[in-house]
């Protein structure tokens, strides 16, 4: 059991770290303040392969493992949490097209998607269907060589600024077997976008509602078979949970680094606050929990890469634990900064705002607990890593 990263993986980390430090970190505060969606930086990320990390090589992607992709995402999140998070959503949608699309669809979209010259949104959540994906209502009715799509999706990252939508729709009866996935051009006739939501965090990417009013979509734009959409969505959510957990770990690591440096510089009562035992205990707990979260995320990614039968459980556990720890570490880092942590001149308050949503996305952490508990009641408690 070797936990060391290979030379190739270390090269991925170094490349992503250099990109994050040069292109993301210097601009993250301004992007947040101005609600600017940095598409120009996403294109630069595409030049490095970061916009098609695990998209199949046959579709122009890098075909990376989820573990290798996680190493890159962690570094990018240190530069800008919000931009890294959108990048992972784009990667998920692009992978679905590259893996499940017909060859003409792949040729139409994937070359630009993997380069970041075009962007993708993933559309699952509806006003009445969030974590309960099997209950979605947006419909796609067959009409000759087309589907006619009607309904609405909410909380869609990038909506209004992306080029293609990967949409989960109901083509059959109730339940998961009635769901199909389509790739829909974002400018299709009949699509309208709601107002850009004003959010607590994640301000550097737009979030909107999307309405579909009799949108005609060629059957050739279907991903996989009719009725396969739920399986595709669940596969995407396993990887998505690793992605969002990794964003939490990367952001929390950056927050911890900042807190350690500040504690060594800030003096009170004629000594650095790092000399106080209370500060040392806080920093020690932050580091311990963060290392545990990182190892859990990497284990879950390994389980997913190897097709382990318990991969979904591990992904849920990693998401639940790492996003809770990530938010907690960022909040504790703000506390180390004292009053300065609360003002926008320092990045602490932004990190707290940006990581808070991670506990909600890709299924709330309460839903993660349900997934973990149900598998435990069926298979028994996990005792040995096999």
Coordinates of C-alpha atoms in Angstrom, one line a residue:
X1 CA 0.0 0.0 0.0
X2 CA 1.9 3.0 -1.3
X3 CA 0.4 6.4 -0.6
X4 CA 3.2 8.3 -2.3
X5 CA 2.4 10.2 -5.6
X6 CA 4.2 9.1 -8.7
X7 CA 6.5 11.4 -10.6
X8 CA 3.8 11.8 -13.2
X9 CA 1.2 12.8 -10.6
X10 CA 3.7 15.2 -9.0
X11 CA 4.1 16.8 -12.4
X12 CA 0.3 17.2 -12.6
X13 CA 0.3 18.9 -9.2
X14 CA 3.1 21.2 -10.1
X15 CA 1.5 22.3 -13.4
X16 CA -1.9 22.9 -11.8
X17 CA -0.3 24.8 -8.9
X18 CA 1.6 27.1 -11.2
X19 CA -1.5 27.8 -13.2
X20 CA -3.6 28.5 -10.1
X21 CA -1.0 30.9 -8.7
X22 CA -0.5 32.7 -12.0
X23 CA -4.0 32.9 -13.4
X24 CA -6.5 32.4 -10.6
X25 CA -5.3 33.4 -7.2
X26 CA -4.4 37.1 -8.2
X27 CA -7.9 37.6 -9.6
X28 CA -10.2 35.5 -7.3
X29 CA -11.2 38.4 -5.0
X30 CA -12.0 40.7 -8.0
X31 CA -14.0 38.0 -9.7
X32 CA -16.0 37.4 -6.5
X33 CA -16.6 41.1 -6.0
X34 CA -17.7 41.8 -9.6
X35 CA -19.5 38.4 -10.1
X36 CA -17.2 37.9 -13.1
X37 CA -17.2 34.6 -14.9
X38 CA -13.6 34.2 -16.1
X39 CA -14.2 32.4 -19.4
X40 CA -10.8 33.6 -20.6
X41 CA -9.0 31.7 -17.8
X42 CA -11.1 28.6 -18.5
X43 CA -9.8 28.7 -22.1
X44 CA -6.3 28.9 -20.8
X45 CA -7.0 25.9 -18.6
X46 CA -8.2 24.1 -21.7
X47 CA -4.8 24.6 -23.3
X48 CA -3.3 22.6 -20.4
X49 CA -6.0 19.8 -20.8
X50 CA -7.8 20.8 -17.6
X51 CA -11.2 21.1 -19.3
X52 CA -11.2 17.5 -20.5
X53 CA -9.3 15.7 -17.8
X54 CA -11.2 12.4 -17.7
X55 CA -13.1 12.7 -21.0
X56 CA -12.0 9.7 -23.1
X57 CA -9.0 10.1 -25.3
X58 CA -11.1 8.9 -28.2
X59 CA -13.1 12.1 -27.7
X60 CA -10.1 14.4 -27.4
X61 CA -9.7 14.3 -23.6
X62 CA -6.8 13.2 -21.5
X63 CA -8.6 10.0 -20.2
X64 CA -7.2 10.6 -16.7
X65 CA -8.1 8.6 -13.6
X66 CA -10.4 10.3 -11.1
X67 CA -7.5 10.2 -8.6
X68 CA -5.2 12.1 -11.0
X69 CA -7.9 14.6 -11.8
X70 CA -8.5 15.1 -8.1
X71 CA -4.9 16.1 -7.6
X72 CA -5.3 18.8 -10.2
X73 CA -8.6 20.1 -8.9
X74 CA -7.2 20.4 -5.4
X75 CA -4.5 22.8 -6.6
X76 CA -6.9 24.8 -8.8
X77 CA -9.2 25.2 -5.8
X78 CA -6.4 26.9 -3.9
X79 CA -6.4 29.6 -6.6
X80 CA -10.2 30.1 -6.9
X81 CA -12.7 27.8 -5.3
X82 CA -15.6 28.9 -7.6
X83 CA -13.7 28.7 -10.9
X84 CA -12.3 25.3 -9.9
X85 CA -15.8 24.1 -9.0
X86 CA -17.2 25.2 -12.4
X87 CA -14.3 23.6 -14.2
X88 CA -15.3 20.2 -12.5
X89 CA -18.9 20.6 -13.6
X90 CA -17.8 21.3 -17.2
X91 CA -15.6 18.2 -17.0
X92 CA -18.5 16.1 -15.8
X93 CA -20.8 17.2 -18.6
X94 CA -18.0 16.9 -21.3
X95 CA -17.2 13.4 -20.1
X96 CA -20.8 12.4 -20.5
X97 CA -20.9 13.6 -24.1
X98 CA -17.5 12.0 -24.9
X99 CA -18.4 8.7 -23.2
X100 CA -22.1 8.3 -24.2
X101 CA -22.6 10.4 -27.2
X102 CA -22.8 9.2 -30.8
X103 CA -19.8 9.8 -33.0
X104 CA -21.3 12.8 -34.8
X105 CA -22.3 14.4 -31.5
X106 CA -18.8 13.9 -30.1
X107 CA -17.2 15.4 -33.2
X108 CA -19.6 18.4 -33.0
X109 CA -18.9 19.3 -29.4
X110 CA -15.9 17.6 -27.8
X111 CA -13.0 19.3 -29.6
X112 CA -14.2 22.7 -28.4
X113 CA -15.3 21.5 -25.0
X114 CA -12.0 19.8 -24.1
X115 CA -10.1 23.0 -25.2
X116 CA -12.4 25.3 -23.2
X117 CA -13.4 27.3 -26.2
X118 CA -17.0 26.2 -25.6
X119 CA -18.5 25.4 -22.2
X120 CA -21.0 22.9 -20.8
X121 CA -23.6 23.0 -18.1
X122 CA -25.1 20.0 -16.3
X123 CA -28.9 20.2 -15.8
X124 CA -30.3 17.8 -13.2
X125 CA -31.9 19.8 -10.4
X126 CA -35.5 21.0 -10.7
X127 CA -37.8 23.1 -8.5
X128 CA -39.2 19.9 -7.0
X129 CA -36.4 17.4 -7.6
X130 CA -33.0 18.0 -6.0
X131 CA -31.3 15.2 -4.3
X132 CA -34.2 12.9 -5.3
X133 CA -33.1 12.8 -8.9
X134 CA -35.5 10.0 -9.8
X135 CA -38.5 12.3 -9.2
X136 CA -37.6 14.8 -12.0
X137 CA -40.5 16.0 -14.1
X138 CA -39.0 17.8 -17.1
X139 CA -40.2 15.8 -20.1
X140 CA -39.0 14.9 -23.6
X141 CA -41.6 13.5 -25.9
X142 CA -40.8 11.7 -29.1
X143 CA -41.9 13.3 -32.3
X144 CA -40.3 11.6 -35.3
X145 CA -36.6 12.1 -35.3
X146 CA -36.8 14.6 -32.5
X147 CA -37.5 14.9 -28.8
X148 CA -39.7 17.8 -27.7
X149 CA -38.6 19.1 -24.3
X150 CA -40.7 21.0 -21.8
X151 CA -40.0 21.9 -18.2
X152 CA -37.5 23.7 -16.1
X153 CA -34.2 23.2 -14.3
X154 CA -32.9 25.3 -11.4
X155 CA -29.6 26.2 -9.8
X156 CA -27.7 25.5 -13.1
X157 CA -24.0 26.6 -12.9
X158 CA -22.9 28.6 -15.9
X159 CA -26.4 28.9 -17.3
X160 CA -26.7 31.7 -19.8
X161 CA -23.0 31.7 -20.5
X162 CA -22.4 28.1 -21.7
X163 CA -22.8 26.6 -25.1
X164 CA -24.3 23.1 -24.5
X165 CA -26.6 21.7 -21.8
X166 CA -26.4 18.1 -20.6
X167 CA -30.0 17.6 -19.5
X168 CA -31.7 14.8 -17.6
X169 CA -35.3 14.3 -18.7
X170 CA -38.2 12.0 -18.3
X171 CA -39.0 10.1 -21.5
X172 CA -40.9 7.2 -19.8
X173 CA -42.9 6.5 -16.7
X174 CA -42.2 7.3 -13.1
X175 CA -39.0 6.3 -11.4
X176 CA -35.4 6.0 -12.5
X177 CA -36.0 3.8 -15.6
X178 CA -38.0 6.6 -17.2
X179 CA -35.0 9.1 -17.4
X180 CA -33.0 9.9 -20.5
X181 CA -30.0 12.2 -21.0
X182 CA -29.8 14.7 -23.9
X183 CA -27.2 17.2 -25.1
X184 CA -29.0 20.3 -26.0
X185 CA -27.4 23.4 -27.7
X186 CA -27.8 26.2 -25.2
X187 CA -29.2 28.6 -27.8
X188 CA -31.9 26.3 -29.0
X189 CA -35.3 27.9 -29.8
X190 CA -37.6 27.6 -26.9
X191 CA -34.9 27.9 -24.2
X192 CA -35.1 30.9 -21.8
X193 CA -32.9 31.8 -18.9
X194 CA -34.0 33.3 -15.6
X195 CA -32.3 36.1 -13.7
X196 CA -28.7 35.5 -12.4
X197 CA -29.1 34.4 -8.8
X198 CA -27.5 36.5 -6.1
X199 CA -25.7 34.1 -4.0
X200 CA -23.8 33.9 -0.7
X201 CA -20.8 32.5 -2.5
X202 CA -19.7 31.1 -5.8
X203 CA -20.1 34.5 -7.3
X204 CA -17.5 34.0 -10.0
X205 CA -19.9 31.7 -11.9
X206 CA -23.5 32.5 -12.9
X207 CA -26.4 30.4 -11.6
X208 CA -29.8 30.6 -13.3
X209 CA -33.0 28.8 -13.9
X210 CA -33.5 27.3 -17.4
X211 CA -37.0 26.9 -18.9
X212 CA -37.7 24.6 -21.9
X213 CA -40.8 25.4 -24.0
X214 CA -41.3 22.8 -26.7
X215 CA -37.6 22.7 -27.5
X216 CA -36.9 20.3 -30.4
X217 CA -33.8 18.2 -30.0
X218 CA -32.6 15.6 -32.5
X219 CA -32.7 12.0 -31.3
X220 CA -29.0 11.9 -32.4
X221 CA -28.3 14.1 -29.4
X222 CA -29.3 11.4 -26.9
X223 CA -26.5 10.2 -24.5
X224 CA -26.7 6.4 -24.2
X225 CA -29.9 4.6 -24.6
X226 CA -33.4 5.8 -23.8
X227 CA -34.0 5.1 -20.1
X228 CA -30.2 5.1 -19.3
X229 CA -30.2 8.7 -18.1
X230 CA -30.5 7.9 -14.4
X231 CA -27.6 5.5 -14.5
X232 CA -25.5 8.2 -16.3
X233 CA -26.6 10.8 -13.7
X234 CA -25.6 8.5 -10.8
X235 CA -22.3 7.8 -12.3
X236 CA -21.7 11.5 -12.7
X237 CA -22.7 12.2 -9.1
X238 CA -20.2 9.7 -7.8
X239 CA -17.5 11.6 -9.6
X240 CA -19.1 14.9 -8.8
X241 CA -18.9 14.1 -5.1
X242 CA -15.2 13.5 -5.4
X243 CA -14.9 16.8 -7.3
X244 CA -16.7 19.0 -4.8
X245 CA -15.0 17.3 -1.9
X246 CA -11.6 18.0 -3.5
X247 CA -12.6 21.6 -4.0
X248 CA -13.2 21.8 -0.2
X249 CA -9.9 20.2 0.6
X250 CA -7.9 22.5 -1.7
X251 CA -9.6 25.6 -0.4
X252 CA -9.2 24.5 3.2
X253 CA -5.5 23.8 2.6
X254 CA -5.1 27.3 1.3
X255 CA -7.0 28.7 4.3
X256 CA -4.8 26.7 6.7
X257 CA -1.6 27.9 5.0
X258 CA -2.7 31.5 5.4
X259 CA -3.7 31.0 9.0
X260 CA -0.3 29.5 9.9
X261 CA 1.5 32.4 8.3
X262 CA -0.7 35.0 10.0
X263 CA -0.4 33.3 13.4
X264 CA 3.4 33.5 13.2
X265 CA 3.3 37.2 12.2
X266 CA 0.5 38.6 14.3
X267 CA 1.6 39.6 17.8
X268 CA -0.5 40.1 20.9
X269 CA 0.8 40.5 24.5
X270 CA 4.4 40.8 23.2
X271 CA 4.4 37.4 21.4
X272 CA 3.2 35.8 18.2
X273 CA -0.3 34.4 18.6
X274 CA 1.2 31.1 17.3
X275 CA 2.9 30.8 20.6
X276 CA -0.4 30.5 22.5
X277 CA -1.4 27.0 23.2
X278 CA -5.0 27.7 22.2
X279 CA -3.9 28.7 18.7
X280 CA -1.6 25.7 18.4
X281 CA -4.4 23.3 19.4
X282 CA -6.7 24.9 16.8
X283 CA -4.1 24.7 14.1
X284 CA -3.2 21.1 15.0
X285 CA -6.9 20.0 14.8
X286 CA -7.3 21.8 11.5
X287 CA -4.3 20.0 10.0
X288 CA -5.3 16.6 11.4
X289 CA -8.8 16.8 10.0
X290 CA -7.7 18.1 6.7
X291 CA -5.2 15.3 6.2
X292 CA -7.9 12.7 7.0
X293 CA -10.3 14.4 4.6
X294 CA -7.7 14.3 1.8
X295 CA -6.9 10.7 2.3
X296 CA -10.6 9.8 2.3
X297 CA -11.2 11.7 -1.0
X298 CA -8.2 9.9 -2.6
X299 CA -9.4 6.5 -1.4
X300 CA -12.9 7.2 -2.8
X301 CA -11.3 8.2 -6.1
X302 CA -9.3 5.0 -6.2
X303 CA -12.4 3.0 -5.4
X304 CA -14.2 4.7 -8.3
X305 CA -11.3 4.2 -10.7
X306 CA -11.1 0.5 -9.9
X307 CA -14.8 -0.2 -10.2
X308 CA -15.1 -1.2 -6.6
X309 CA -18.6 -2.4 -5.6
X310 CA -18.6 0.0 -2.6
X311 CA -17.4 3.0 -4.7
X312 CA -20.7 4.9 -4.3
X313 CA -20.5 4.5 -0.5
X314 CA -16.9 5.7 -0.4
X315 CA -17.8 8.7 -2.6
X316 CA -20.7 9.6 -0.3
X317 CA -18.5 9.3 2.8
X318 CA -15.7 11.4 1.2
X319 CA -18.2 14.1 0.2
X320 CA -19.9 14.2 3.6
X321 CA -16.6 14.3 5.5
X322 CA -14.4 16.5 3.3
X323 CA -17.0 19.2 2.7
X324 CA -17.8 19.4 6.5
X325 CA -14.1 19.5 7.3
X326 CA -13.4 22.0 4.5
X327 CA -16.0 24.5 5.8
X328 CA -14.9 24.0 9.4
X329 CA -11.2 24.5 8.6
X330 CA -12.0 27.7 6.6
X331 CA -14.2 29.0 9.5
X332 CA -11.4 28.2 12.0
X333 CA -8.9 30.0 9.8
X334 CA -11.1 33.0 9.8
X335 CA -11.1 32.8 13.6
X336 CA -7.3 32.8 13.7
X337 CA -7.4 36.1 11.7
X338 CA -9.8 37.6 14.2
X339 CA -11.5 40.7 13.0
X340 CA -9.3 40.9 9.9
X341 CA -10.8 37.5 8.8
X342 CA -14.2 39.1 8.5
X343 CA -13.2 41.9 6.1
X344 CA -12.8 41.4 2.4
X345 CA -9.3 42.7 2.3
X346 CA -8.4 39.2 3.4
X347 CA -9.6 36.0 1.6
X348 CA -10.9 34.2 4.7
X349 CA -14.5 35.3 4.5
X350 CA -14.7 34.4 0.8
X351 CA -13.4 30.9 1.5
X352 CA -16.0 30.5 4.2
X353 CA -18.8 31.6 1.8
X354 CA -17.5 29.5 -1.1
X355 CA -17.1 26.3 0.8
X356 CA -20.5 26.5 2.6
X357 CA -22.3 25.5 -0.6
X358 CA -20.3 22.4 -0.9
X359 CA -22.2 20.8 2.0
X360 CA -25.4 21.2 -0.1
X361 CA -24.3 20.3 -3.7
X362 CA -24.2 16.9 -5.3
X363 CA -26.7 15.8 -2.7
X364 CA -26.8 17.4 0.7
X365 CA -24.7 15.9 3.4
X366 CA -27.9 14.7 5.1
X367 CA -28.6 12.7 1.9
X368 CA -25.0 11.4 2.0
X369 CA -25.7 10.0 5.5
X370 CA -28.8 8.2 4.2
X371 CA -26.8 6.6 1.3
X372 CA -24.0 5.5 3.7
X373 CA -26.5 4.1 6.3
X374 CA -28.6 2.3 3.8
X375 CA -25.5 0.5 2.3
X376 CA -24.4 -0.3 5.8
X377 CA -27.7 -1.9 6.7
X378 CA -27.5 -4.0 3.5
X379 CA -23.8 -5.0 3.5
X380 CA -22.8 -4.4 7.1
X381 CA -20.3 -1.9 8.4
X382 CA -17.1 -1.4 6.5
X383 CA -14.3 -3.0 8.5
X384 CA -11.4 -3.7 6.1
X385 CA -10.3 -1.8 3.0
X386 CA -10.2 -4.5 0.3

